[in-house]
Short mmCIF file of C-alpha atoms and ligand atoms in Angstrom, two decimals:
data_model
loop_
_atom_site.label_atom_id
_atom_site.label_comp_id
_atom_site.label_asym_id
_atom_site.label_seq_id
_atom_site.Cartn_x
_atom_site.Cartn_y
_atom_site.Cartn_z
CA UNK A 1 15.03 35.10 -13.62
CA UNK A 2 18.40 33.53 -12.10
CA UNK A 3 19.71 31.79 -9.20
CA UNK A 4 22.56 29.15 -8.95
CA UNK A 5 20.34 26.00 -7.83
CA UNK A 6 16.94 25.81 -9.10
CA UNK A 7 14.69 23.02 -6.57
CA UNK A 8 11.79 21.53 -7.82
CA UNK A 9 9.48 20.71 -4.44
CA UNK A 10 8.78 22.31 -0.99
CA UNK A 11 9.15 18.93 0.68
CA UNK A 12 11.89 18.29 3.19
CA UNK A 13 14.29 17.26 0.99
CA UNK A 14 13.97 20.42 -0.85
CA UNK A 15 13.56 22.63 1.90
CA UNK A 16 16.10 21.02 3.51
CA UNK A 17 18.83 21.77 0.45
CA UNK A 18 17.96 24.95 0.36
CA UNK A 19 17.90 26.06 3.59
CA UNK A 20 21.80 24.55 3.72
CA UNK A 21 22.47 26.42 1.00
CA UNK A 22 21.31 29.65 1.83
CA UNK A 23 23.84 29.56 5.07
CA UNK A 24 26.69 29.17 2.75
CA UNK A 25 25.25 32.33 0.57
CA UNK A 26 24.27 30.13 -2.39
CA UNK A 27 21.41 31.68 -3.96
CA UNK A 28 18.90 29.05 -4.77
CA UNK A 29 15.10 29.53 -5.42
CA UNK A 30 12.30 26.74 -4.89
CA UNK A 31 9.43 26.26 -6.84
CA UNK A 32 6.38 23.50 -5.69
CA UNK A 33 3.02 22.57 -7.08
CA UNK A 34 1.21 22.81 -4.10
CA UNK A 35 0.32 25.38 -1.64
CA UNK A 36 2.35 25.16 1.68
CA UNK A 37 -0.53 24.26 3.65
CA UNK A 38 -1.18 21.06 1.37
CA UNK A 39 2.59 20.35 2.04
CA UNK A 40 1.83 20.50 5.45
CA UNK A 41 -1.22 18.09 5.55
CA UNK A 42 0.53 15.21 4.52
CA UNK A 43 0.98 13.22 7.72
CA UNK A 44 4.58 11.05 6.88
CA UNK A 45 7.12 9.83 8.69
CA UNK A 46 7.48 9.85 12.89
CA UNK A 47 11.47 8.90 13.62
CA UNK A 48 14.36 10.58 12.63
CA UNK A 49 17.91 8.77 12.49
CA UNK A 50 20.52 10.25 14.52
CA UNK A 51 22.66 11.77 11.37
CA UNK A 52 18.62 13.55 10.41
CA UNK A 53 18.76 14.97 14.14
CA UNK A 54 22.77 16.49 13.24
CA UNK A 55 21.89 17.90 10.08
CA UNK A 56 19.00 19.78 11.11
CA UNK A 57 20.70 21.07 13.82
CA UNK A 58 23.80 22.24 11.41
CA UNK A 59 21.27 23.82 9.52
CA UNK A 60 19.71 25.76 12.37
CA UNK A 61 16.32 24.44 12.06
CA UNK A 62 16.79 22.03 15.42
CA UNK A 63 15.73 24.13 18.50
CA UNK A 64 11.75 23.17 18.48
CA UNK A 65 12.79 19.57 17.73
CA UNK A 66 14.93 19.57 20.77
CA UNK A 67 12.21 21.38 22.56
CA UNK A 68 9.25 19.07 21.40
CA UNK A 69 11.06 16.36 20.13
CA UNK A 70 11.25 12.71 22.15
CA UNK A 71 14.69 11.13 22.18
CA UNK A 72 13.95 7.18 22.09
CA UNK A 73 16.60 4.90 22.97
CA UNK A 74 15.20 1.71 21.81
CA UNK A 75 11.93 0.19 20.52
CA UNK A 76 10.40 -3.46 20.52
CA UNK A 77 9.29 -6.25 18.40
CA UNK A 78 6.50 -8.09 19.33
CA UNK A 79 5.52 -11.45 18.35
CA UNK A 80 4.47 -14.92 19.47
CA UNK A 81 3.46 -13.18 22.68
CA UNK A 82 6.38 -11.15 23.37
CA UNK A 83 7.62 -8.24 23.45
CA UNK A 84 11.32 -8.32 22.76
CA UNK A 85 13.29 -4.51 22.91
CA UNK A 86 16.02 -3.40 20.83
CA UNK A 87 17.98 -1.35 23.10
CA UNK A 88 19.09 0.77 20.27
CA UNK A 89 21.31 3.35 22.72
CA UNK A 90 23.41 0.75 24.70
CA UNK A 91 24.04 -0.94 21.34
CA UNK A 92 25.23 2.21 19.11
CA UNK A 93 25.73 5.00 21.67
CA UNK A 94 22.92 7.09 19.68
CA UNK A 95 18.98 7.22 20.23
CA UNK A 96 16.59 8.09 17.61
CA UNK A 97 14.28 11.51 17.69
CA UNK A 98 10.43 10.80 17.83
CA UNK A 99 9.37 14.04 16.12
CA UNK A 100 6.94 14.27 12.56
CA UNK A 101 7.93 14.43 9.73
CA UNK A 102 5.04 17.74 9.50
CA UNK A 103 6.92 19.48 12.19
CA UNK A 104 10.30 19.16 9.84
CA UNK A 105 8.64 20.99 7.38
CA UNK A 106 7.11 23.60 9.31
CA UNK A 107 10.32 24.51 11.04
CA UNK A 108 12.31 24.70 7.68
CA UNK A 109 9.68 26.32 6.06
CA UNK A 110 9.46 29.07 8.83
CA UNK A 111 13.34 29.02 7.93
CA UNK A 112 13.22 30.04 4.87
CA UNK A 113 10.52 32.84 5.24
CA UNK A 114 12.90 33.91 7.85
CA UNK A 115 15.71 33.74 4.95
CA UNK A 116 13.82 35.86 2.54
CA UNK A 117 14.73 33.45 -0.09
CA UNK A 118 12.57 33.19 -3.08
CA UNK A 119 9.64 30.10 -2.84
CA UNK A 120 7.03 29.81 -5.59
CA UNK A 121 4.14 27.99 -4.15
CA UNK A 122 1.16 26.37 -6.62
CA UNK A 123 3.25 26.51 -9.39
CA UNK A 124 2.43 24.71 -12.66
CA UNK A 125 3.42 23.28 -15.80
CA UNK A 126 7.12 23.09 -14.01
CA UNK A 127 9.88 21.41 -16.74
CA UNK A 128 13.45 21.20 -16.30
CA UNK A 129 15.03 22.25 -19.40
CA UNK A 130 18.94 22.09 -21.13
CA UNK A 131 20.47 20.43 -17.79
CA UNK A 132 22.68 18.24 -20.28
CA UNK A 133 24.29 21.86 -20.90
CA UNK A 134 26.23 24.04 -18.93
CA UNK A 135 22.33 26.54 -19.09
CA UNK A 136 20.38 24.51 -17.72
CA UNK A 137 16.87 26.38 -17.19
CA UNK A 138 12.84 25.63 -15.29
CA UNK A 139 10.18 26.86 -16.69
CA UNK A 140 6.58 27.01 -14.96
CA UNK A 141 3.86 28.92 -14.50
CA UNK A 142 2.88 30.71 -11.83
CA UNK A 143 0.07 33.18 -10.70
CA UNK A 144 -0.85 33.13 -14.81
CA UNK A 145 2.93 34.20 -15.44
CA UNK A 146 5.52 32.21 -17.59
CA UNK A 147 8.78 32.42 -15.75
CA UNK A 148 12.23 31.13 -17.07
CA UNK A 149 14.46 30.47 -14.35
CA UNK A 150 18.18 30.37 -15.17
CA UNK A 151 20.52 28.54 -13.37
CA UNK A 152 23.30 26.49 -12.56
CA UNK A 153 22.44 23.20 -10.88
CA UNK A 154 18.96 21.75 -10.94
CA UNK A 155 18.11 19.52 -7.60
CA UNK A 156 15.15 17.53 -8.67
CA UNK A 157 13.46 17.04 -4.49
CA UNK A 158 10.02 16.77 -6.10
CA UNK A 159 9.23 13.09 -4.86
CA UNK A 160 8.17 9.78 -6.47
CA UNK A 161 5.54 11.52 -8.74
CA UNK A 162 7.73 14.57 -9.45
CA UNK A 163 8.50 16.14 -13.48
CA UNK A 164 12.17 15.48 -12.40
CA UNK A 165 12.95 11.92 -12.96
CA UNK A 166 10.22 11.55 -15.47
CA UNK A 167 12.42 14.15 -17.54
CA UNK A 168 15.48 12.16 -17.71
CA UNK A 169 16.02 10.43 -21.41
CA UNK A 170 14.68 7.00 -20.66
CA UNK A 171 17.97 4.76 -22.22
CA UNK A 172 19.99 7.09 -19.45
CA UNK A 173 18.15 5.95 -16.17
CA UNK A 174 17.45 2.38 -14.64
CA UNK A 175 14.17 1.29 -12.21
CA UNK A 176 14.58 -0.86 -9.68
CA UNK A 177 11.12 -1.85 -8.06
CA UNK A 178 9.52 -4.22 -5.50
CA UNK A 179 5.72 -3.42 -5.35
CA UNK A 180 4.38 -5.43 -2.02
CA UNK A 181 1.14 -7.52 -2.01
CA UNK A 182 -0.29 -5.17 1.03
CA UNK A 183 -0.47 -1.57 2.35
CA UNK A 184 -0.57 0.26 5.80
CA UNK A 185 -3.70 1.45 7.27
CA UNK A 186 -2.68 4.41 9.53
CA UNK A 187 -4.41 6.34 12.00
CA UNK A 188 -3.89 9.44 14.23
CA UNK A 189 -5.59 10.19 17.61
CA UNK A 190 -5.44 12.52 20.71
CA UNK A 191 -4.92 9.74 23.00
CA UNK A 192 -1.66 8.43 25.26
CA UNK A 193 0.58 6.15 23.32
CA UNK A 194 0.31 2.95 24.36
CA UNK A 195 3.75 2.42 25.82
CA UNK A 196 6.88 5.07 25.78
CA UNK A 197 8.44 3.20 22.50
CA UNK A 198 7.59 2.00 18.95
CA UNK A 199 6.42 -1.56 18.58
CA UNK A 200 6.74 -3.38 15.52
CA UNK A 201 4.18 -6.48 15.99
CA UNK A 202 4.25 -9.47 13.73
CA UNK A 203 1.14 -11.47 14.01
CA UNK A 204 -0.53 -13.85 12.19
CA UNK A 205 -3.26 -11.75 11.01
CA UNK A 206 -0.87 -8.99 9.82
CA UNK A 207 1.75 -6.25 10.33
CA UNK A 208 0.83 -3.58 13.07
CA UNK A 209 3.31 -0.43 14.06
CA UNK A 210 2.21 1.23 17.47
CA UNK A 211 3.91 4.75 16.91
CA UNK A 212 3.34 8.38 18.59
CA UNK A 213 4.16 11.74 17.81
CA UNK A 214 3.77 13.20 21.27
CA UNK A 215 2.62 12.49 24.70
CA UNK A 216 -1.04 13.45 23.86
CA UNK A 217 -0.74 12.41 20.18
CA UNK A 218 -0.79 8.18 19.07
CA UNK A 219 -0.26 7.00 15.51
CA UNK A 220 -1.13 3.63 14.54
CA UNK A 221 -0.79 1.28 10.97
CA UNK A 222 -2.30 -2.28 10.55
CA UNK A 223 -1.38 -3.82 7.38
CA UNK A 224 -3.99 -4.43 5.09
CA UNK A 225 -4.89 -5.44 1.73
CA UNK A 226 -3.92 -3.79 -1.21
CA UNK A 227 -7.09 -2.94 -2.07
CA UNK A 228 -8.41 -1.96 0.86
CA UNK A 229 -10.55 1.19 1.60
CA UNK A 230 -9.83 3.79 4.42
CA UNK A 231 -13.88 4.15 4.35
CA UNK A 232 -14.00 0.72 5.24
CA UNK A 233 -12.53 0.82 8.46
CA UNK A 234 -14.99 2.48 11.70
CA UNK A 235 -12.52 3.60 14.53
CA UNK A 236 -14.08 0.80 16.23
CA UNK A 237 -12.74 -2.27 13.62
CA UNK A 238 -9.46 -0.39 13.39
CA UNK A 239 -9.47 -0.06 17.72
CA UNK A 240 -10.57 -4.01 17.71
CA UNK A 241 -7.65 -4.76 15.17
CA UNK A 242 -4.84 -3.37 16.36
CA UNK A 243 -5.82 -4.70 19.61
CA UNK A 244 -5.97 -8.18 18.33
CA UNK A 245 -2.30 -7.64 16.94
CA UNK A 246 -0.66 -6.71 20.53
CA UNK A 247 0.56 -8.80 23.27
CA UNK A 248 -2.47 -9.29 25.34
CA UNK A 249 -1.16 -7.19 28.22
CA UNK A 250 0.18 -4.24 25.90
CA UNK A 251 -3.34 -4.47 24.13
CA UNK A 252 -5.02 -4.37 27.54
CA UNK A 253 -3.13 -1.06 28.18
CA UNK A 254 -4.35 0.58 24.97
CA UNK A 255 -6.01 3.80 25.51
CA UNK A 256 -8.96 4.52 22.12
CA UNK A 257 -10.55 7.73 21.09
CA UNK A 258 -11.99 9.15 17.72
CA UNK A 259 -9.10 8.81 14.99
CA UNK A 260 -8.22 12.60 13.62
CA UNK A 261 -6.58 10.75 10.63
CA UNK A 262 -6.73 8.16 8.93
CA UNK A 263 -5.52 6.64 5.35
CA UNK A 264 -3.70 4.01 3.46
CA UNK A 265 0.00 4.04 2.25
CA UNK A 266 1.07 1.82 -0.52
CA UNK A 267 4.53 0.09 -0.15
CA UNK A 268 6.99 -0.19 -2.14
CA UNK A 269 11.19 -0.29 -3.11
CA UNK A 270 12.04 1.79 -5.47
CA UNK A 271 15.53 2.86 -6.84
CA UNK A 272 16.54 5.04 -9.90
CA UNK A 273 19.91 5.06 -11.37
CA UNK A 274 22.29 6.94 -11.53
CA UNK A 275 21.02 10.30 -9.74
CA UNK A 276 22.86 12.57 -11.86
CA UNK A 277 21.63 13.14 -15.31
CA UNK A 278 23.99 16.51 -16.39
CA UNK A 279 23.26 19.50 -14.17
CA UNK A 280 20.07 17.26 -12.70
CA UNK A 281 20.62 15.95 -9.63
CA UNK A 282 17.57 13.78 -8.34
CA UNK A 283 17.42 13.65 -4.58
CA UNK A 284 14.88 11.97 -1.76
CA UNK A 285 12.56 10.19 -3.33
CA UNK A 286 12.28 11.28 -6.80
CA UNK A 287 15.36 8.85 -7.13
CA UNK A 288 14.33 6.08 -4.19
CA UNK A 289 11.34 4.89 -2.16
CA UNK A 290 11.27 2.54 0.67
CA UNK A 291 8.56 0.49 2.47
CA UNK A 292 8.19 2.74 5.91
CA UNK A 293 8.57 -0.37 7.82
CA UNK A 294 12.47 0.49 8.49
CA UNK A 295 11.98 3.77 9.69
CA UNK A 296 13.58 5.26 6.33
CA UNK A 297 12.33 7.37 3.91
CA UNK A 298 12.74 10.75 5.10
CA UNK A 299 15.93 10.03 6.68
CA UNK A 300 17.83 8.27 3.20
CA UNK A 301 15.89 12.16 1.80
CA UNK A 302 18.03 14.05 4.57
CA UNK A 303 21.31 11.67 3.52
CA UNK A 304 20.92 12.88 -0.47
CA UNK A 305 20.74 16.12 0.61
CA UNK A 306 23.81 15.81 3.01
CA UNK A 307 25.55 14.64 0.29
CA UNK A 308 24.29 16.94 -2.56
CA UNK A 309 24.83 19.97 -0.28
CA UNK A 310 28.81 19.25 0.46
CA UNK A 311 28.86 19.09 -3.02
CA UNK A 312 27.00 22.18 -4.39
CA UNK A 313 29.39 23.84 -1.68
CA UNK A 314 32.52 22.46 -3.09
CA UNK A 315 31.44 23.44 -6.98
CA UNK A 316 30.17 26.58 -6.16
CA UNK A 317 32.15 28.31 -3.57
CA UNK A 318 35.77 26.73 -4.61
CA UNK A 319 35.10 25.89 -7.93
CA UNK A 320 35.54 21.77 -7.12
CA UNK A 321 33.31 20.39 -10.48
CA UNK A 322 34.63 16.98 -10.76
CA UNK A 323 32.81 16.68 -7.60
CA UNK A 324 29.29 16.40 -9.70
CA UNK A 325 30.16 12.71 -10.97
CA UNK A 326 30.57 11.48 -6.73
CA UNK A 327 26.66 12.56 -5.91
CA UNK A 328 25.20 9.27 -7.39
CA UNK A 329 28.04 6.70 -6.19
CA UNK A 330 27.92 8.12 -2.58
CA UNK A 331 24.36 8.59 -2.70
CA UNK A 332 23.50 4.94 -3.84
CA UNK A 333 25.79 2.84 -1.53
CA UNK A 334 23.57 3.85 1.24
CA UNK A 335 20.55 4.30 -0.36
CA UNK A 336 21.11 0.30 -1.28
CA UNK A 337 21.69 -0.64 2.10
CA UNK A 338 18.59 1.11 3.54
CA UNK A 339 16.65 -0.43 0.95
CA UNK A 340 18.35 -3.59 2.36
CA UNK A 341 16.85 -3.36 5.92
CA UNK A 342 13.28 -1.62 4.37
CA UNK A 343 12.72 -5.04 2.56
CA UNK A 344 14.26 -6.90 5.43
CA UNK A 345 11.91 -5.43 8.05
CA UNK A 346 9.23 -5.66 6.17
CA UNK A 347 9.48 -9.43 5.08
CA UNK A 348 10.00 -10.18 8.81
CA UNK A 349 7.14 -8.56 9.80
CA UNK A 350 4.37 -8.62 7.99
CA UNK A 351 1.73 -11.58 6.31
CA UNK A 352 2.51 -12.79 3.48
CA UNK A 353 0.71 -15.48 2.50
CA UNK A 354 -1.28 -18.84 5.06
CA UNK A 355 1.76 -20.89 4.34
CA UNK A 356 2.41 -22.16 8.11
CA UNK A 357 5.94 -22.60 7.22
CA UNK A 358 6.69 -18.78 5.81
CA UNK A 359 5.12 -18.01 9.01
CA UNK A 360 7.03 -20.11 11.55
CA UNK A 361 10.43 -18.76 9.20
CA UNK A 362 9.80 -15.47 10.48
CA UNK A 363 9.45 -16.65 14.08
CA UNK A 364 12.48 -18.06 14.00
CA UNK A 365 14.05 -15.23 12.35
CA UNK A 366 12.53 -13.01 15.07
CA UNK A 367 13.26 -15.43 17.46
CA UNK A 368 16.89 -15.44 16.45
CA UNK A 369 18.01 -12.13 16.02
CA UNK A 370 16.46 -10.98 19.21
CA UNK A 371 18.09 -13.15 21.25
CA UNK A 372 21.62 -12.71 19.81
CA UNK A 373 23.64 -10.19 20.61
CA UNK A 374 25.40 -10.09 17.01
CA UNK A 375 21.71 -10.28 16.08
CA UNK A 376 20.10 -7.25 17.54
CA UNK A 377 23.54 -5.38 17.32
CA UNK A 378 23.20 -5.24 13.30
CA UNK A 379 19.59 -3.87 13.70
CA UNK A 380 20.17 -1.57 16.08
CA UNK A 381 22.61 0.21 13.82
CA UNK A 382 20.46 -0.02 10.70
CA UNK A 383 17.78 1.49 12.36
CA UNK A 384 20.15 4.27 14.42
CA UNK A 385 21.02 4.82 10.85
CA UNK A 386 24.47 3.85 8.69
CA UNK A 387 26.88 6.62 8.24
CA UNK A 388 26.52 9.45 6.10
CA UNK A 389 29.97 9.50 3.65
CA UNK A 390 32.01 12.88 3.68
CA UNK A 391 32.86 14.43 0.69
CA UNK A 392 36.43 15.80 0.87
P1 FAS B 1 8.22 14.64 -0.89
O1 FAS B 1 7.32 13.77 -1.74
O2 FAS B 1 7.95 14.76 0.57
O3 FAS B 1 8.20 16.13 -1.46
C1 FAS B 1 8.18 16.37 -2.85
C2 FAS B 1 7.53 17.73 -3.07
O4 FAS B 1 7.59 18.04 -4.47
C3 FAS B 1 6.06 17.71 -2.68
O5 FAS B 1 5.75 18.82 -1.86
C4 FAS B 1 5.32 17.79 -4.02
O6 FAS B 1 4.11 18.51 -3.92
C5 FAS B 1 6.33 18.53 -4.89
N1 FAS B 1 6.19 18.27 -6.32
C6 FAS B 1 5.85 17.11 -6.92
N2 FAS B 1 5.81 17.26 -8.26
C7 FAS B 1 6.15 18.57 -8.52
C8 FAS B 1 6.28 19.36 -9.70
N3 FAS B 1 6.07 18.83 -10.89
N4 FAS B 1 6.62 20.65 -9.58
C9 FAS B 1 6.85 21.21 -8.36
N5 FAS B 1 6.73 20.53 -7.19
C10 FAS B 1 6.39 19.22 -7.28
N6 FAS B 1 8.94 7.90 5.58
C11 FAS B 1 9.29 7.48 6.81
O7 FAS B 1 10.47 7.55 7.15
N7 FAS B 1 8.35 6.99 7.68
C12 FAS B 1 7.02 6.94 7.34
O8 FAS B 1 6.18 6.51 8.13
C13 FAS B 1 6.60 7.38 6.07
N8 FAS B 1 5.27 7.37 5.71
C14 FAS B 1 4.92 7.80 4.46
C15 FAS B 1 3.57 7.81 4.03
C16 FAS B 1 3.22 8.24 2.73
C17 FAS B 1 1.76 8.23 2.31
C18 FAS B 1 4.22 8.66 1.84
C19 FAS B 1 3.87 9.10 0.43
C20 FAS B 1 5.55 8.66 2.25
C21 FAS B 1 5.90 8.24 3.56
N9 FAS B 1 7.22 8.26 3.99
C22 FAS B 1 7.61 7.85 5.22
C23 FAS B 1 8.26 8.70 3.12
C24 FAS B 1 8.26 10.22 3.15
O9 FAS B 1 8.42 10.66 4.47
C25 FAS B 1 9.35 10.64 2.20
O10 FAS B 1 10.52 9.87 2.37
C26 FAS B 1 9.70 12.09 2.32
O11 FAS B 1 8.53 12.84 2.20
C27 FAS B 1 10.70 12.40 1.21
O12 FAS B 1 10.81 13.75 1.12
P2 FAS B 1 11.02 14.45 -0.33
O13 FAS B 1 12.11 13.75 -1.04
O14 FAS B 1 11.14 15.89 -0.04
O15 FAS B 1 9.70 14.13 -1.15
C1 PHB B 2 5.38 6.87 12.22
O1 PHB B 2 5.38 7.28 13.40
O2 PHB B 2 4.64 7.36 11.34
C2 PHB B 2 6.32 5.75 11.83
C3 PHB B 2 7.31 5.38 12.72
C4 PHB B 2 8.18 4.35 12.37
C5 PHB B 2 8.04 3.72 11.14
C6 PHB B 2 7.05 4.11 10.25
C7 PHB B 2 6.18 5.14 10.60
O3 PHB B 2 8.89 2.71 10.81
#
């Protein structure tokens, strides 16, 4: 079998590639290890930066998202018994989409079935073979069948526990890592978010992230240990928690109901380098994850593939190769500064440790930064997102 780009994983980063791809009549095929309904189960990420909103849109997968989608021009931190907002549109010109990270998928994924391009779902035994030659090759298994797939690129968008990276020679590829001392307890229910915007509430008992999906639709995180159990939290503790984290009057406002999901997410910072290994590109977060504190995983996934995609269309439609040695270096000067305001966020937010004087730091940090205009300007354009680097 033979295409020109081979994609390891049906997530949005590899959906997203291909989809690109096949506008520009590049023939690419993508093969995942898990049935597209498992794809879709995985409740992820709620906010998509501004350059996430263009891209889909340039791909022609936008139309539901600006049908269901919720623009938000702002959010709010909450601490010490306020609620300061971000006013994210005055500040950059931009607002943010509110729309999941499950409804992505589903629209790209109706894309492609629309596309009639190939997809090989519940694949196994997937290894990317020869992409330090100009044949680089995939084999796998799938329905009982050994397939070689021929090809010219390799994108490797199969995620943090992917064959991809995990392929690479390991004296050609450098780990970064930050493993934090605490994970997010998340929950979705059929009740009214609390208010119209995210809050991000630091409090002394922990982290909490009032979030929403749609009108009808609330999701929720407290931070909690790293050890912690999703069995060990009744809708009512969660309920009593989160309410304990929020500004009495926003708390007072919250509407409960039986949770419809609910789990913990590990967090961690995570960078490989470089993200080029031959013909291998790694892309999303096979090469880089990020606490979700900042809003950023899926979104630094879109920016890979913004950048792999100019590429693959300059090498393959007008024959551009030197192009190939750019993807990492573009790729990682933003993918460092998003990893910047992850661990930022995150070490502003959330409990560390009893030290009183940590604590009363990230007061005045919070205190600070909302009440400057310099201050909430530099967030506000973090979280809008940075710019995504043309390749000309
Ligand atoms: P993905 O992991 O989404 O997709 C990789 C795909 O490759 C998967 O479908 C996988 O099944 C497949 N695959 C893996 N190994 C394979 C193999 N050997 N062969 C074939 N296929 C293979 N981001 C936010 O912005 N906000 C959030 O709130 C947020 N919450 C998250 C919660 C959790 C529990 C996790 C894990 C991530 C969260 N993220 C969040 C980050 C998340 O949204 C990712 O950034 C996003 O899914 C990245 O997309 P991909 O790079 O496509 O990787
Ligand atoms: C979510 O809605 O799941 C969400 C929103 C913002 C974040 C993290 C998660 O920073």
């Amino acid at each position: 079998m033979k295409t020109q780009v081979a994609i390891i994983g049906a997530g949005p980063s590899g959906l997203l590639l291909g989809q690109l791809l096949t506008q520009q009549g590049i023939d690419n095929v993508i093969i995942e290890n898990r049935s597209a309904d498992y794809v879709l189960s995985r409740i992820r990420a709620g906010v998509l930066e501004a350059g996430t909103v263009d891209l889909l849109r340039q791909a022609g997968v936008g139309a539901r998202m600006d049908r269901e989608g919720h623009p938000h021009g702002g959010f709010a931190f909450s601490f010490d018994g306020r609620l300061e907002r971000i006013d994210v549109h005055a500040l950059t010109g931009k607002n943010v989409m509110v729309y999941g990270q499950t409804e992505v998928t589903r629209d790209l994924m109706d894309a492609r079935t629309a596309s009639g391009a190939t997809t090989f779902y519940e694949v196994q035994d997937v290894q990317p073979r020869d992409f330090y030659t100009d044949k680089p090759r995939i084999t796998f298994v799938h329905a009982g069948r050994e397939i070689t797939l021929e090809c010219e690129y390799i994108a490797g968008c199969d995620g943090y526990h992917g064959v991809a990276r995990k392929s690479v020679p390991a004296d050609a590829i450098k780990t970064f890592e930050r493993v934090y001392p605490f994970g997010w307890l998340g929950v979705l229910s059929q009740t009214p978010p609390v208010t119209d915007e995210l809050i991000y509430a630091n409090h002394e008992r922990g982290f909490a992230l009032c979030s929403m999906r749609n009108p009808t639709l609330s999701r929720y995180y407290v931070q909690c240990t790293i050890d912690d159990k999703a069995e060990n939290w009744s809708d009512q503790r969660f309920w009593d928690e989160l309410r304990t984290r929020l500004p009495a009057d926003v708390a007072a406002d919250l509407v409960t109901g039986p949770t419809i999901e609910k789990s913990i997410a590990p967090l961690r910072s995570f960078v490989a380098e470089p993200m080029t290994f031959g013909r291998l590109f790694l892309v999303g977060d096979a090469a880089h994850i990020v606490p979700p504190t900042g809003a950023k995983g899926l979104n630094l996934a879109v920016s890979d593939v913004a950048v792999l995609y100019q590429i693959l269309r300059g090498v393959l439609l007008d024959g551009r190769t030197e192009l190939v040695a750019r993807y990492s270096e573009v790729c990682l000067r933003r993918i460092w500064k998003a990893e910047r305001f992850s661990w930022w966020m995150t070490s502003l937010l959330h409990k560390f440790s009893d030290d009183p004087f940590s604590q009363r730091m990230q007061l005045a940090e919070l205190d600070y930064y909302t009440s400057s205009v310099a201050g909430r300007t530099t967030i506000a354009e973090n979280y809008i997102g940075l710019p995504i680097e043309t390749i000309d």
